[in-house]
Amino acid sequence: MKIVVCLKQVPHSDARLDINGDGTWIQEDNLKFEINSYDTYALEEALRIKDAGEAEVVVVSIGPDRVTQALRTALGMGADRAVHVNDSAVEGSDALGIAKVLAAIVKAESPDLVVTGLMSDDGNFSAVPPMIAELCDMPSATSVLKVDGANGSLTVERELEGGAMEVVELPKPCLLAVQTGLNQVRYASLKGIMAAKKKPIDVKTAADLGVGDQVGAGAAKVRMEKVYQPPKGEGAELLEGSTDDVVGSLMNKVKELGLL
Amino acid sequence: MDFTFNEDQLLLQQATRDFLEGECTPEWVRASWESDTGRDPAFWKRLAEIGVPGLLVPEAHGGLGLDETDWVLLLEEVGRAALAEPVVATAVAAAALAELDDPAPAAEWLPRVAAGDARLAMGHAASPFVADAHVADRLLLPADGALHLLPQSAVSLEAQPSNDGSQRLYRATFAASSATRAADGARAAAILDAALDRGALACAAQALGVADRLISLAVEYAGQRQQFGVAIGSFQAVKHMLADVKVALEYARSHVYRASHSVARGERCRAVDVSMAKLAACEAATAAAKTSLQVHGAIGYTYEQDVHLWMKRAWSLDLAFGDPVFHRARLSSAVIDGALPAESFGYSPQGA
């Protein structure tokens, strides 16, 4: 069995984010990065399938040189090999452009299963996973919270609105976009990181994958117009006094607004 | 020559930080203070699974076979998390075992250390009370110019008080004999010297993490605590205090990294570099403790506030593996008394 896991490297959750000069994204210089939290659950789920039987786990990511660190971490956690699309031509791609790059890798790898995070911590689009599935003509399930394997198919539980769950069965090959909390993500071990030095990272460009003319800002149909800090609202009211006073005032406000 | 840490070393550090941030929380540290032994074999096993005790253990014995330049980055994280497990005691004793002429003790114990199945401890004249002796499967103890290897059952342990609830110290007494002797003469002295420098380096590296954590705690609090209608961190006097300890920390960091290189390579100036590192790092950590306490004000004195977990660690690290007086005396001997020539510090006087 072969499993492809798509990883995105995003700014660290503790990083202080400043907006860049032209106001279209954040300032990335000197920023600390980490693997997108949703994707760590995707990787863990793939590694659990590997631990339970025979499987090869291939991690895939797009981005500049710094992305190597995310891939090395994934290899240190137990992935077998990595594909890194390191190509400035991909910069400025919209979700479809990114999906085309990842889909090209998935087609080349021909895996039994593709696992991704439900969304990225920085973009929050949730668009790329279903796009990959569509481009690769494979069934998919999003917001996955439980995976059970069977011979030729997978049974997964999806999280719906209001705490409801949906159980669906997918034939392999398929794509799963997983929700956080699906599992307990393991730590990369020092031994694993040392062993990862011998694991291959295959560096590719968009042209290598045959999608050189379909990516980048020029091909994007969705462009980031503006990134800004939301202005402070006028309606905020600071409740002051003792804890009892604050709780009492808060309860009155809630009742006034008809929320109880 | 590039002295910066490579990507692998930084990944090892990050992996250690991720594990300790997730598992060695202040609540965990507090719980260890209040437990009988202060140590948890299950946690030690988990540390071994990610590779912490085996970092310096040669690959032939199941370890990672790395050296002190990698180790200091890991120990910085140990200090940042205030981890209480016997990482340093075991590593120092394990390295000493590997330096014995007889390879049998290393062959027997180092694989167990790397696997998390054994903990070790070592005594030294500069650090007379033996840390973590109560959980050690084997102890290396000096007596009459020789070094003795003993099971814990052959050693009488008397617990000693410590300000630091994470620290467990023991006066160890035992009956030395030819059967317990592992090294003597110049060989024993060389092993003890190396152990002292390795242990002092480990204290210095941990002190970097302790100082960094104390500064972070103070900065966070200074941003929250309001006085005269503004955060106290906006006051210049508070900013200056915090900036001063941050400068002291970064100054010490360079010394620690240089000392790690000297220990790993067995440089002639090893002892001087280690003493400089120990003094600079522990001065930064104790200054950070004092400043953090002052920034926190009265609440910093409470048991429930986390500051004291790191403050007391800073104090105990300052005294372990040679106190400041010992290290200043060693520096004085080398620099002022001329025990080491100037060239050994990488300095070539004009016209020499």
Coordinates of C-alpha atoms in Angstrom, one line a residue:
Chain A
M1 CA 0.0 0.0 0.0
K2 CA 1.2 3.5 -0.8
I3 CA 0.0 6.6 1.0
V4 CA 0.7 10.2 -0.1
V5 CA 0.5 12.8 2.6
C6 CA 0.3 16.5 1.5
L7 CA 2.0 18.8 4.0
K8 CA 2.0 22.6 4.1
Q9 CA 4.6 24.6 6.1
V10 CA 2.9 27.5 7.8
P11 CA 4.0 30.3 10.2
H12 CA 4.4 29.0 13.7
S13 CA 1.3 29.4 15.8
D14 CA 3.3 31.5 18.3
A15 CA 4.8 33.8 15.6
R16 CA 4.0 37.5 15.6
L17 CA 2.5 38.2 12.2
D18 CA 3.1 41.5 10.4
I19 CA 1.6 42.4 7.0
N20 CA 4.1 42.8 4.1
G21 CA 4.9 46.0 2.3
D22 CA 2.2 45.7 -0.4
G23 CA -0.5 44.5 2.0
T24 CA -1.1 41.3 0.2
W25 CA 0.3 38.7 2.6
I26 CA 2.3 38.5 5.9
Q27 CA 5.9 39.4 6.2
E28 CA 7.7 36.0 6.1
D29 CA 11.3 37.2 6.6
N30 CA 12.7 35.9 9.9
L31 CA 9.5 34.1 10.7
K32 CA 9.5 30.7 12.3
F33 CA 7.6 28.0 10.5
E34 CA 6.1 24.6 11.3
I35 CA 4.0 21.9 9.7
N36 CA 0.3 22.9 9.4
S37 CA -1.5 21.5 12.4
Y38 CA -4.2 19.7 10.3
D39 CA -1.5 18.1 8.2
T40 CA 0.3 16.7 11.3
Y41 CA -2.9 14.7 12.0
A42 CA -2.9 13.5 8.4
L43 CA 0.7 12.3 8.7
E44 CA 0.0 10.6 11.9
E45 CA -3.0 8.7 10.4
A46 CA -0.8 7.6 7.5
L47 CA 1.9 6.4 9.9
R48 CA -0.6 4.5 12.0
I49 CA -1.8 2.7 8.8
K50 CA 1.9 2.0 8.1
D51 CA 2.5 0.7 11.6
A52 CA -0.5 -1.6 11.4
G53 CA 0.8 -3.2 8.2
E54 CA 2.8 -2.8 5.0
A55 CA 2.7 0.7 3.6
E56 CA 5.0 3.3 2.1
V57 CA 4.3 6.8 3.3
V58 CA 5.4 9.6 0.8
V59 CA 5.2 13.2 2.1
V60 CA 4.7 16.0 -0.4
S61 CA 5.1 19.7 0.0
I62 CA 5.4 22.9 -2.0
G63 CA 7.5 25.9 -1.2
P64 CA 11.0 27.4 -0.9
D65 CA 14.1 25.9 0.7
R66 CA 12.8 26.2 4.2
V67 CA 10.1 23.6 3.4
T68 CA 12.9 21.0 3.6
Q69 CA 12.8 21.3 7.4
A70 CA 9.1 20.3 7.4
L71 CA 9.8 17.4 5.2
R72 CA 12.8 16.3 7.3
T73 CA 10.6 16.5 10.4
A74 CA 8.0 14.3 8.7
L75 CA 10.7 11.8 7.6
G76 CA 11.9 11.9 11.2
M77 CA 8.4 10.9 12.4
G78 CA 8.5 7.9 10.2
A79 CA 7.6 8.8 6.6
D80 CA 9.7 6.9 4.0
R81 CA 10.5 9.5 1.4
A82 CA 9.6 13.0 0.3
V83 CA 8.8 15.1 -2.8
H84 CA 9.6 18.8 -2.5
V85 CA 8.3 21.1 -5.3
N86 CA 10.7 24.0 -4.9
D87 CA 10.0 26.3 -7.8
S88 CA 9.5 30.1 -7.6
A89 CA 7.1 29.8 -10.6
V90 CA 4.5 28.3 -8.2
E91 CA 4.5 31.4 -6.0
G92 CA 1.3 33.3 -6.3
S93 CA -0.7 30.3 -7.2
D94 CA -4.3 30.1 -6.1
A95 CA -5.8 27.0 -4.6
L96 CA -6.4 25.4 -8.0
G97 CA -2.8 26.0 -9.0
I98 CA -1.6 24.3 -5.9
A99 CA -4.0 21.5 -6.4
K100 CA -2.8 21.0 -9.9
V101 CA 0.8 20.6 -8.7
L102 CA -0.2 18.2 -5.9
A103 CA -2.5 16.3 -8.3
A104 CA 0.4 15.8 -10.7
I105 CA 2.5 14.2 -8.0
V106 CA -0.4 12.0 -6.9
K107 CA -0.9 10.8 -10.5
A108 CA 2.8 10.1 -10.8
E109 CA 2.9 8.2 -7.5
S110 CA -0.4 6.4 -8.1
P111 CA -1.1 5.8 -4.4
D112 CA -3.8 3.8 -2.7
L113 CA -4.6 6.6 -0.4
V114 CA -4.0 10.4 -0.2
V115 CA -4.3 12.1 3.2
T116 CA -4.3 15.8 3.7
G117 CA -5.3 18.2 6.5
L118 CA -8.8 19.7 6.2
M119 CA -7.4 23.2 5.8
S120 CA -4.3 25.2 6.3
D121 CA -3.8 27.3 9.4
D122 CA -2.8 30.4 7.4
G123 CA -5.1 30.2 4.3
N124 CA -8.2 28.5 5.8
F125 CA -9.6 27.8 2.3
S126 CA -10.3 24.1 2.7
A127 CA -10.3 24.1 -1.1
V128 CA -7.2 22.2 -2.2
P129 CA -8.1 18.6 -0.9
P130 CA -11.3 18.3 -2.9
M131 CA -9.7 19.9 -5.9
I132 CA -6.9 17.2 -5.8
A133 CA -9.5 14.5 -5.6
E134 CA -11.4 15.9 -8.6
L135 CA -8.3 16.4 -10.7
C136 CA -7.3 12.8 -9.9
D137 CA -10.8 11.5 -10.4
M138 CA -10.9 9.8 -7.0
P139 CA -13.5 9.8 -4.3
S140 CA -12.9 12.0 -1.2
A141 CA -14.2 12.7 2.2
T142 CA -13.5 15.9 4.2
S143 CA -13.6 16.6 7.9
V144 CA -12.7 13.0 8.7
L145 CA -12.5 12.1 12.4
K146 CA -12.2 8.3 12.2
V147 CA -10.7 5.9 9.6
D148 CA -11.3 2.2 9.5
G149 CA -9.6 0.1 6.8
A150 CA -11.1 -2.8 4.9
N151 CA -9.9 -4.8 2.0
G152 CA -10.6 -2.6 -1.0
S153 CA -12.3 0.3 0.8
L154 CA -12.2 2.6 3.8
T155 CA -15.0 3.4 6.2
V156 CA -14.7 6.9 7.6
E157 CA -16.6 9.1 10.0
R158 CA -17.1 12.7 9.0
E159 CA -17.9 15.6 11.3
L160 CA -21.0 17.5 10.3
E161 CA -22.7 20.6 11.7
G162 CA -24.0 20.6 15.3
G163 CA -21.9 17.6 16.4
A164 CA -23.6 15.2 14.0
M165 CA -21.4 12.5 12.3
E166 CA -21.7 10.9 8.9
V167 CA -20.3 7.5 8.1
V168 CA -19.2 7.0 4.5
E169 CA -17.4 4.2 2.6
L170 CA -14.9 5.0 -0.1
P171 CA -13.2 2.7 -2.5
K172 CA -9.5 3.0 -2.8
P173 CA -7.8 4.9 -4.2
C174 CA -9.3 7.8 -2.4
L175 CA -8.5 11.1 -0.6
L176 CA -9.2 11.9 3.0
A177 CA -9.0 15.5 4.3
V178 CA -8.8 15.0 8.1
Q179 CA -10.0 17.1 11.0
T180 CA -7.8 17.9 14.0
G181 CA -8.3 15.5 17.0
L182 CA -8.4 12.5 14.8
N183 CA -5.5 10.9 16.6
Q184 CA -2.7 11.7 19.0
V185 CA 0.2 13.0 16.9
R186 CA 3.5 11.4 17.7
Y187 CA 6.7 13.4 18.4
A188 CA 9.6 13.3 16.0
S189 CA 12.4 11.3 17.7
L190 CA 16.0 12.2 17.6
K191 CA 16.7 8.7 16.3
G192 CA 14.2 9.2 13.6
I193 CA 15.7 12.6 12.6
M194 CA 19.1 11.0 12.3
A195 CA 17.7 8.1 10.3
A196 CA 15.9 10.6 8.1
K197 CA 19.2 11.9 6.8
K198 CA 19.4 8.8 4.7
K199 CA 15.9 9.1 3.4
P200 CA 15.5 10.7 -0.1
I201 CA 13.9 14.1 -0.8
D202 CA 13.0 14.3 -4.5
V203 CA 13.1 18.0 -5.5
K204 CA 11.0 18.9 -8.5
T205 CA 9.7 21.9 -10.4
A206 CA 6.3 22.6 -11.8
A207 CA 7.7 22.0 -15.3
D208 CA 9.0 18.6 -14.2
L209 CA 5.4 17.7 -13.3
G210 CA 4.0 19.0 -16.6
V211 CA 2.1 21.9 -15.0
G212 CA 4.5 24.7 -15.5
D213 CA 2.0 26.8 -17.5
Q214 CA -0.9 26.2 -15.1
V215 CA 0.6 27.7 -11.9
G216 CA 1.8 31.0 -10.5
A217 CA 0.2 34.4 -10.2
G218 CA -0.4 34.6 -13.9
A219 CA -2.6 31.5 -14.0
A220 CA -4.4 32.3 -10.8
K221 CA -8.1 33.1 -11.0
V222 CA -8.2 34.1 -7.3
R223 CA -5.8 36.8 -6.2
M224 CA -5.1 38.1 -2.7
E225 CA -6.3 41.8 -2.9
K226 CA -5.6 42.9 0.6
V227 CA -4.5 41.5 4.0
Y228 CA -5.2 43.7 7.0
Q229 CA -5.7 43.7 10.7
P230 CA -9.4 44.0 11.5
P231 CA -10.2 47.4 13.1
K232 CA -11.1 47.4 16.7
G233 CA -14.8 47.4 17.1
E234 CA -16.8 50.1 18.8
G235 CA -19.2 47.8 20.6
A236 CA -16.9 46.2 23.1
E237 CA -17.6 46.9 26.7
L238 CA -15.2 46.1 29.4
L239 CA -16.9 44.8 32.6
E240 CA -15.1 45.9 35.7
G241 CA -15.4 45.1 39.4
S242 CA -15.2 42.0 41.6
T243 CA -15.6 38.6 40.0
D244 CA -19.2 38.4 41.4
D245 CA -19.9 41.9 39.9
V246 CA -18.5 40.9 36.5
V247 CA -20.4 37.6 36.4
G248 CA -23.6 39.4 37.4
S249 CA -23.1 42.1 34.8
L250 CA -22.3 39.5 32.1
M251 CA -25.4 37.5 32.9
N252 CA -27.6 40.6 32.7
K253 CA -26.0 41.4 29.3
V254 CA -26.7 37.9 28.0
K255 CA -30.3 38.1 29.1
E256 CA -30.7 41.6 27.6
L257 CA -29.5 40.2 24.3
G258 CA -32.0 37.4 24.5
L259 CA -29.3 34.8 24.3
L260 CA -30.7 32.8 27.3
Chain B
M1 CA 34.9 27.9 8.8
D2 CA 31.2 27.8 9.5
F3 CA 30.4 27.6 13.2
T4 CA 26.6 27.9 12.9
F5 CA 24.5 24.9 13.8
N6 CA 23.4 22.8 10.8
E7 CA 19.8 22.0 10.0
D8 CA 20.0 18.5 11.6
Q9 CA 21.2 20.0 14.9
L10 CA 18.4 22.5 14.9
L11 CA 15.9 19.8 14.0
L12 CA 17.1 17.8 17.0
Q13 CA 16.7 20.8 19.2
Q14 CA 13.2 21.5 17.9
A15 CA 12.1 17.9 18.3
T16 CA 13.3 18.0 21.9
R17 CA 11.5 21.3 22.5
D18 CA 8.3 19.9 21.0
F19 CA 8.4 16.9 23.2
L20 CA 9.1 18.7 26.4
E21 CA 6.6 21.5 25.7
G22 CA 4.0 18.9 25.3
E23 CA 4.9 16.5 28.1
C24 CA 7.1 18.4 30.7
T25 CA 4.6 21.1 31.7
P26 CA 5.0 23.2 34.8
E27 CA 2.3 21.0 36.3
W28 CA 4.4 18.0 35.6
V29 CA 7.5 19.6 37.2
R30 CA 5.4 20.5 40.3
A31 CA 4.2 16.9 40.5
S32 CA 7.8 15.6 40.4
W33 CA 8.7 18.0 43.3
E34 CA 6.0 16.4 45.4
S35 CA 6.7 12.8 44.5
D36 CA 8.8 10.5 46.7
T37 CA 11.7 10.0 44.3
G38 CA 11.1 13.1 42.1
R39 CA 11.7 10.8 39.1
D40 CA 9.5 8.8 36.9
P41 CA 10.8 5.6 35.2
A42 CA 8.0 5.7 32.6
F43 CA 8.9 9.2 31.6
W44 CA 12.6 8.2 31.4
K45 CA 11.6 5.5 29.0
R46 CA 9.7 8.0 26.9
L47 CA 12.8 10.2 26.8
A48 CA 14.8 7.2 25.6
E49 CA 12.2 6.5 22.9
I50 CA 12.9 9.9 21.4
G51 CA 16.6 9.4 22.0
V52 CA 17.6 11.9 24.8
P53 CA 19.6 9.6 27.1
G54 CA 21.4 8.0 24.2
L55 CA 22.5 11.1 22.4
L56 CA 26.2 10.8 23.6
V57 CA 26.2 7.0 23.6
P58 CA 28.2 5.6 20.7
E59 CA 26.2 4.0 17.9
A60 CA 27.9 0.7 18.6
H61 CA 26.1 0.7 22.0
G62 CA 22.7 1.7 20.6
G63 CA 23.0 5.4 21.0
L64 CA 23.1 8.3 18.5
G65 CA 26.8 8.7 18.7
L66 CA 26.6 12.5 18.6
D67 CA 28.8 14.9 20.5
E68 CA 28.6 17.8 22.9
T69 CA 27.9 20.4 20.2
D70 CA 24.6 18.6 19.6
W71 CA 24.1 17.9 23.3
V72 CA 24.1 21.6 24.4
L73 CA 21.1 22.4 22.2
L74 CA 19.2 19.5 23.7
L75 CA 20.2 20.6 27.3
E76 CA 19.0 24.1 26.6
E77 CA 15.6 22.6 26.1
V78 CA 15.9 20.6 29.3
G79 CA 16.6 23.8 31.1
R80 CA 13.8 25.6 29.4
A81 CA 11.4 22.9 30.5
A82 CA 12.9 22.5 34.0
L83 CA 13.0 18.8 33.3
A84 CA 14.0 16.9 36.5
E85 CA 15.0 13.5 35.1
P86 CA 18.6 12.5 35.5
V87 CA 19.6 13.4 31.9
V88 CA 22.9 15.0 32.9
A89 CA 23.9 12.6 35.7
T90 CA 23.4 9.6 33.4
A91 CA 25.1 11.1 30.4
V92 CA 28.2 12.2 32.4
A93 CA 28.5 8.8 34.0
A94 CA 27.9 7.0 30.7
A95 CA 30.6 9.0 29.0
A96 CA 33.0 8.2 31.9
L97 CA 32.2 4.5 31.5
A98 CA 33.1 4.7 27.9
E99 CA 36.5 6.1 28.8
L100 CA 37.5 3.3 31.1
D101 CA 40.3 1.0 29.9
D102 CA 38.0 -2.0 30.5
P103 CA 35.3 -2.0 27.8
A104 CA 33.1 -4.4 29.7
P105 CA 31.1 -1.9 31.9
A106 CA 30.4 0.3 28.9
A107 CA 29.3 -2.8 26.9
E108 CA 27.0 -3.8 29.7
W109 CA 25.5 -0.4 30.7
L110 CA 25.5 1.9 27.7
P111 CA 22.9 -0.1 25.7
R112 CA 20.7 0.0 28.7
V113 CA 21.1 3.7 29.1
A114 CA 20.3 4.3 25.4
A115 CA 17.2 2.0 25.7
G116 CA 16.0 3.8 28.8
D117 CA 16.4 0.8 31.0
A118 CA 19.2 2.2 33.2
R119 CA 20.1 5.4 35.0
L120 CA 23.6 6.2 36.2
A121 CA 25.2 8.7 38.6
M122 CA 28.7 10.0 39.2
G123 CA 30.4 11.8 42.1
H124 CA 33.1 14.4 41.9
A125 CA 35.1 16.3 44.4
A126 CA 33.9 19.6 42.9
S127 CA 30.3 18.5 43.4
P128 CA 30.5 16.4 46.5
F129 CA 26.9 15.4 46.8
V130 CA 25.9 12.9 44.2
A131 CA 22.8 14.0 42.1
D132 CA 20.2 11.3 41.4
A133 CA 22.1 8.6 43.2
H134 CA 18.8 7.3 44.6
V135 CA 17.6 6.2 41.1
A136 CA 21.0 5.1 39.7
D137 CA 21.5 1.5 38.7
R138 CA 25.3 2.0 38.8
L139 CA 27.4 4.8 40.5
L140 CA 30.9 5.9 39.6
L141 CA 32.4 7.4 42.7
P142 CA 35.9 8.7 43.5
A143 CA 37.9 7.6 46.5
D144 CA 41.6 7.9 47.3
G145 CA 42.6 8.9 43.8
A146 CA 40.7 6.0 42.2
L147 CA 37.3 5.7 40.5
H148 CA 35.0 3.0 41.7
L149 CA 32.0 1.5 39.9
L150 CA 29.3 0.2 42.3
P151 CA 25.7 -1.0 42.3
Q152 CA 23.4 1.2 44.3
S153 CA 23.0 -1.6 46.9
A154 CA 26.7 -1.2 47.8
V155 CA 26.4 2.5 48.5
S156 CA 25.0 4.1 51.6
L157 CA 23.0 7.2 50.6
E158 CA 22.1 10.1 52.9
A159 CA 19.6 12.6 51.4
Q160 CA 20.7 16.2 51.5
P161 CA 18.4 19.3 51.5
S162 CA 18.2 21.5 48.4
N163 CA 16.4 24.7 47.6
D164 CA 15.5 23.2 44.2
G165 CA 12.7 20.7 44.6
S166 CA 13.8 19.1 41.3
Q167 CA 17.2 18.4 42.7
R168 CA 17.8 15.2 44.7
L169 CA 21.3 15.2 46.3
Y170 CA 22.9 12.4 48.4
R171 CA 26.0 12.0 50.4
A172 CA 27.4 8.6 49.2
T173 CA 29.6 6.4 51.3
F174 CA 30.9 3.0 50.3
A175 CA 33.7 0.5 51.0
A176 CA 36.3 0.9 48.3
S177 CA 38.1 -2.3 47.2
S178 CA 40.1 -3.6 44.4
A179 CA 36.9 -5.3 43.2
T180 CA 35.1 -2.0 42.9
R181 CA 38.0 -0.1 41.3
A182 CA 37.3 0.9 37.7
A183 CA 40.3 3.2 37.2
D184 CA 43.1 4.7 39.2
G185 CA 46.1 7.0 38.9
A186 CA 46.3 9.3 35.9
R187 CA 43.6 7.5 34.1
A188 CA 41.1 8.1 36.9
A189 CA 42.1 11.8 37.1
A190 CA 41.7 12.3 33.4
I191 CA 38.2 10.7 33.5
L192 CA 37.2 12.8 36.5
D193 CA 38.5 16.0 34.8
A194 CA 36.5 15.2 31.7
A195 CA 33.4 14.4 33.7
L196 CA 33.7 17.7 35.5
D197 CA 34.0 19.6 32.3
R198 CA 31.1 17.7 30.7
G199 CA 28.9 18.2 33.7
A200 CA 29.7 21.9 34.1
L201 CA 29.1 22.4 30.3
A202 CA 25.7 20.7 30.8
C203 CA 24.8 23.0 33.7
A204 CA 25.8 26.0 31.5
A205 CA 23.7 24.8 28.6
Q206 CA 20.7 24.2 30.9
A207 CA 21.2 27.6 32.4
L208 CA 20.7 29.2 29.0
G209 CA 17.3 27.6 28.7
V210 CA 16.4 28.5 32.3
A211 CA 17.4 32.1 31.7
D212 CA 15.4 32.2 28.5
R213 CA 12.3 30.8 30.2
L214 CA 12.6 33.3 33.1
I215 CA 12.9 36.2 30.7
S216 CA 9.9 34.9 28.7
L217 CA 7.8 34.6 31.9
A218 CA 8.8 38.2 32.9
V219 CA 8.1 39.7 29.5
E220 CA 4.7 38.0 29.3
Y221 CA 3.8 39.2 32.8
A222 CA 5.1 42.7 32.1
G223 CA 2.7 42.8 29.1
Q224 CA -0.3 41.8 31.2
R225 CA 0.2 43.6 34.6
Q226 CA -1.2 47.1 34.5
Q227 CA -0.1 49.9 36.8
F228 CA -1.1 53.6 36.4
G229 CA -3.4 52.4 33.6
V230 CA -0.7 50.9 31.3
A231 CA 1.2 47.6 31.1
I232 CA 4.3 47.7 33.4
G233 CA 6.3 46.6 30.4
S234 CA 5.9 50.0 28.9
F235 CA 8.0 51.5 31.7
Q236 CA 11.6 52.2 30.7
A237 CA 13.0 50.9 34.0
V238 CA 11.4 47.5 33.4
K239 CA 12.5 47.4 29.8
H240 CA 16.1 48.1 30.7
M241 CA 16.2 45.4 33.3
L242 CA 14.9 42.8 30.9
A243 CA 17.1 44.0 28.1
D244 CA 20.2 43.7 30.4
V245 CA 19.5 40.0 31.2
K246 CA 18.7 39.3 27.5
V247 CA 22.1 40.7 26.6
A248 CA 23.8 38.6 29.4
L249 CA 22.0 35.5 28.0
E250 CA 23.2 36.1 24.4
Y251 CA 26.7 36.8 25.7
A252 CA 26.7 33.5 27.6
R253 CA 25.3 31.6 24.7
S254 CA 28.5 32.2 22.7
H255 CA 30.6 30.9 25.5
V256 CA 28.5 27.8 25.9
Y257 CA 28.7 27.0 22.2
R258 CA 32.5 27.5 22.2
A259 CA 32.9 25.3 25.3
S260 CA 30.8 22.6 23.7
H261 CA 33.2 22.5 20.7
S262 CA 36.2 22.4 23.1
V263 CA 34.8 19.5 25.1
A264 CA 33.8 17.6 22.0
R265 CA 37.2 18.0 20.5
G266 CA 39.2 17.6 23.7
E267 CA 40.8 21.0 23.1
R268 CA 43.7 22.1 25.3
C269 CA 41.7 25.1 26.5
R270 CA 38.7 22.9 27.4
A271 CA 38.7 23.7 31.1
V272 CA 39.0 27.4 30.6
D273 CA 36.2 27.5 28.0
V274 CA 34.0 25.4 30.2
S275 CA 34.6 27.6 33.3
M276 CA 33.9 30.8 31.2
A277 CA 30.7 29.2 29.9
K278 CA 29.6 28.0 33.3
L279 CA 30.2 31.4 34.9
A280 CA 28.6 33.4 32.1
A281 CA 25.5 31.2 31.7
C282 CA 24.8 30.8 35.4
E283 CA 25.3 34.5 36.0
A284 CA 22.8 35.2 33.2
A285 CA 20.4 32.6 34.7
T286 CA 20.6 33.9 38.3
A287 CA 20.3 37.5 37.0
A288 CA 17.3 36.5 35.0
A289 CA 15.8 34.9 38.1
K290 CA 16.3 38.0 40.1
T291 CA 14.9 40.3 37.4
S292 CA 11.9 38.0 36.7
L293 CA 11.1 37.9 40.4
Q294 CA 11.3 41.7 40.6
V295 CA 9.1 42.2 37.5
H296 CA 6.5 39.8 38.9
G297 CA 6.5 41.6 42.2
A298 CA 4.8 40.1 45.2
I299 CA 3.0 37.4 43.3
G300 CA 6.4 36.0 42.1
Y301 CA 7.1 34.9 45.7
T302 CA 4.1 32.6 45.8
Y303 CA 4.4 28.9 45.4
E304 CA 1.6 28.8 42.8
Q305 CA 3.4 31.1 40.5
D306 CA 5.8 29.3 38.1
V307 CA 8.8 31.7 38.4
H308 CA 10.3 29.9 41.4
L309 CA 10.5 26.6 39.5
W310 CA 13.1 28.1 37.2
M311 CA 14.6 30.5 39.7
K312 CA 15.5 27.6 42.1
R313 CA 16.9 25.7 39.1
A314 CA 19.1 28.6 38.3
W315 CA 20.4 28.6 41.8
S316 CA 21.1 24.9 41.9
L317 CA 22.8 24.9 38.5
D318 CA 25.1 27.7 39.7
L319 CA 26.4 25.4 42.4
A320 CA 26.5 22.1 40.6
F321 CA 29.8 20.8 39.0
G322 CA 31.8 23.5 40.6
D323 CA 30.5 26.7 42.1
P324 CA 31.5 30.2 40.9
V325 CA 34.5 30.3 43.3
F326 CA 35.8 27.1 41.9
H327 CA 35.5 28.2 38.2
R328 CA 36.9 31.6 38.9
A329 CA 39.9 30.0 40.6
R330 CA 40.4 27.7 37.6
L331 CA 40.3 30.7 35.3
S332 CA 42.7 32.6 37.4
S333 CA 45.1 29.7 37.4
A334 CA 45.0 29.4 33.7
V335 CA 45.0 33.0 32.7
I336 CA 46.8 34.9 35.4
D337 CA 49.1 32.3 36.7
G338 CA 49.9 31.2 33.1
A339 CA 48.9 27.6 33.5
L340 CA 47.9 27.7 29.8
P341 CA 49.8 29.7 27.1
A342 CA 48.0 32.5 25.2
E343 CA 48.0 30.4 22.1
S344 CA 45.7 27.8 23.7
F345 CA 43.0 30.5 23.7
G346 CA 43.3 31.0 20.0
Y347 CA 45.4 34.2 20.5
S348 CA 48.7 34.9 18.9
P349 CA 50.5 37.9 20.4
Q350 CA 52.2 40.3 17.9
G351 CA 55.8 39.4 17.3
A352 CA 55.5 36.1 19.3

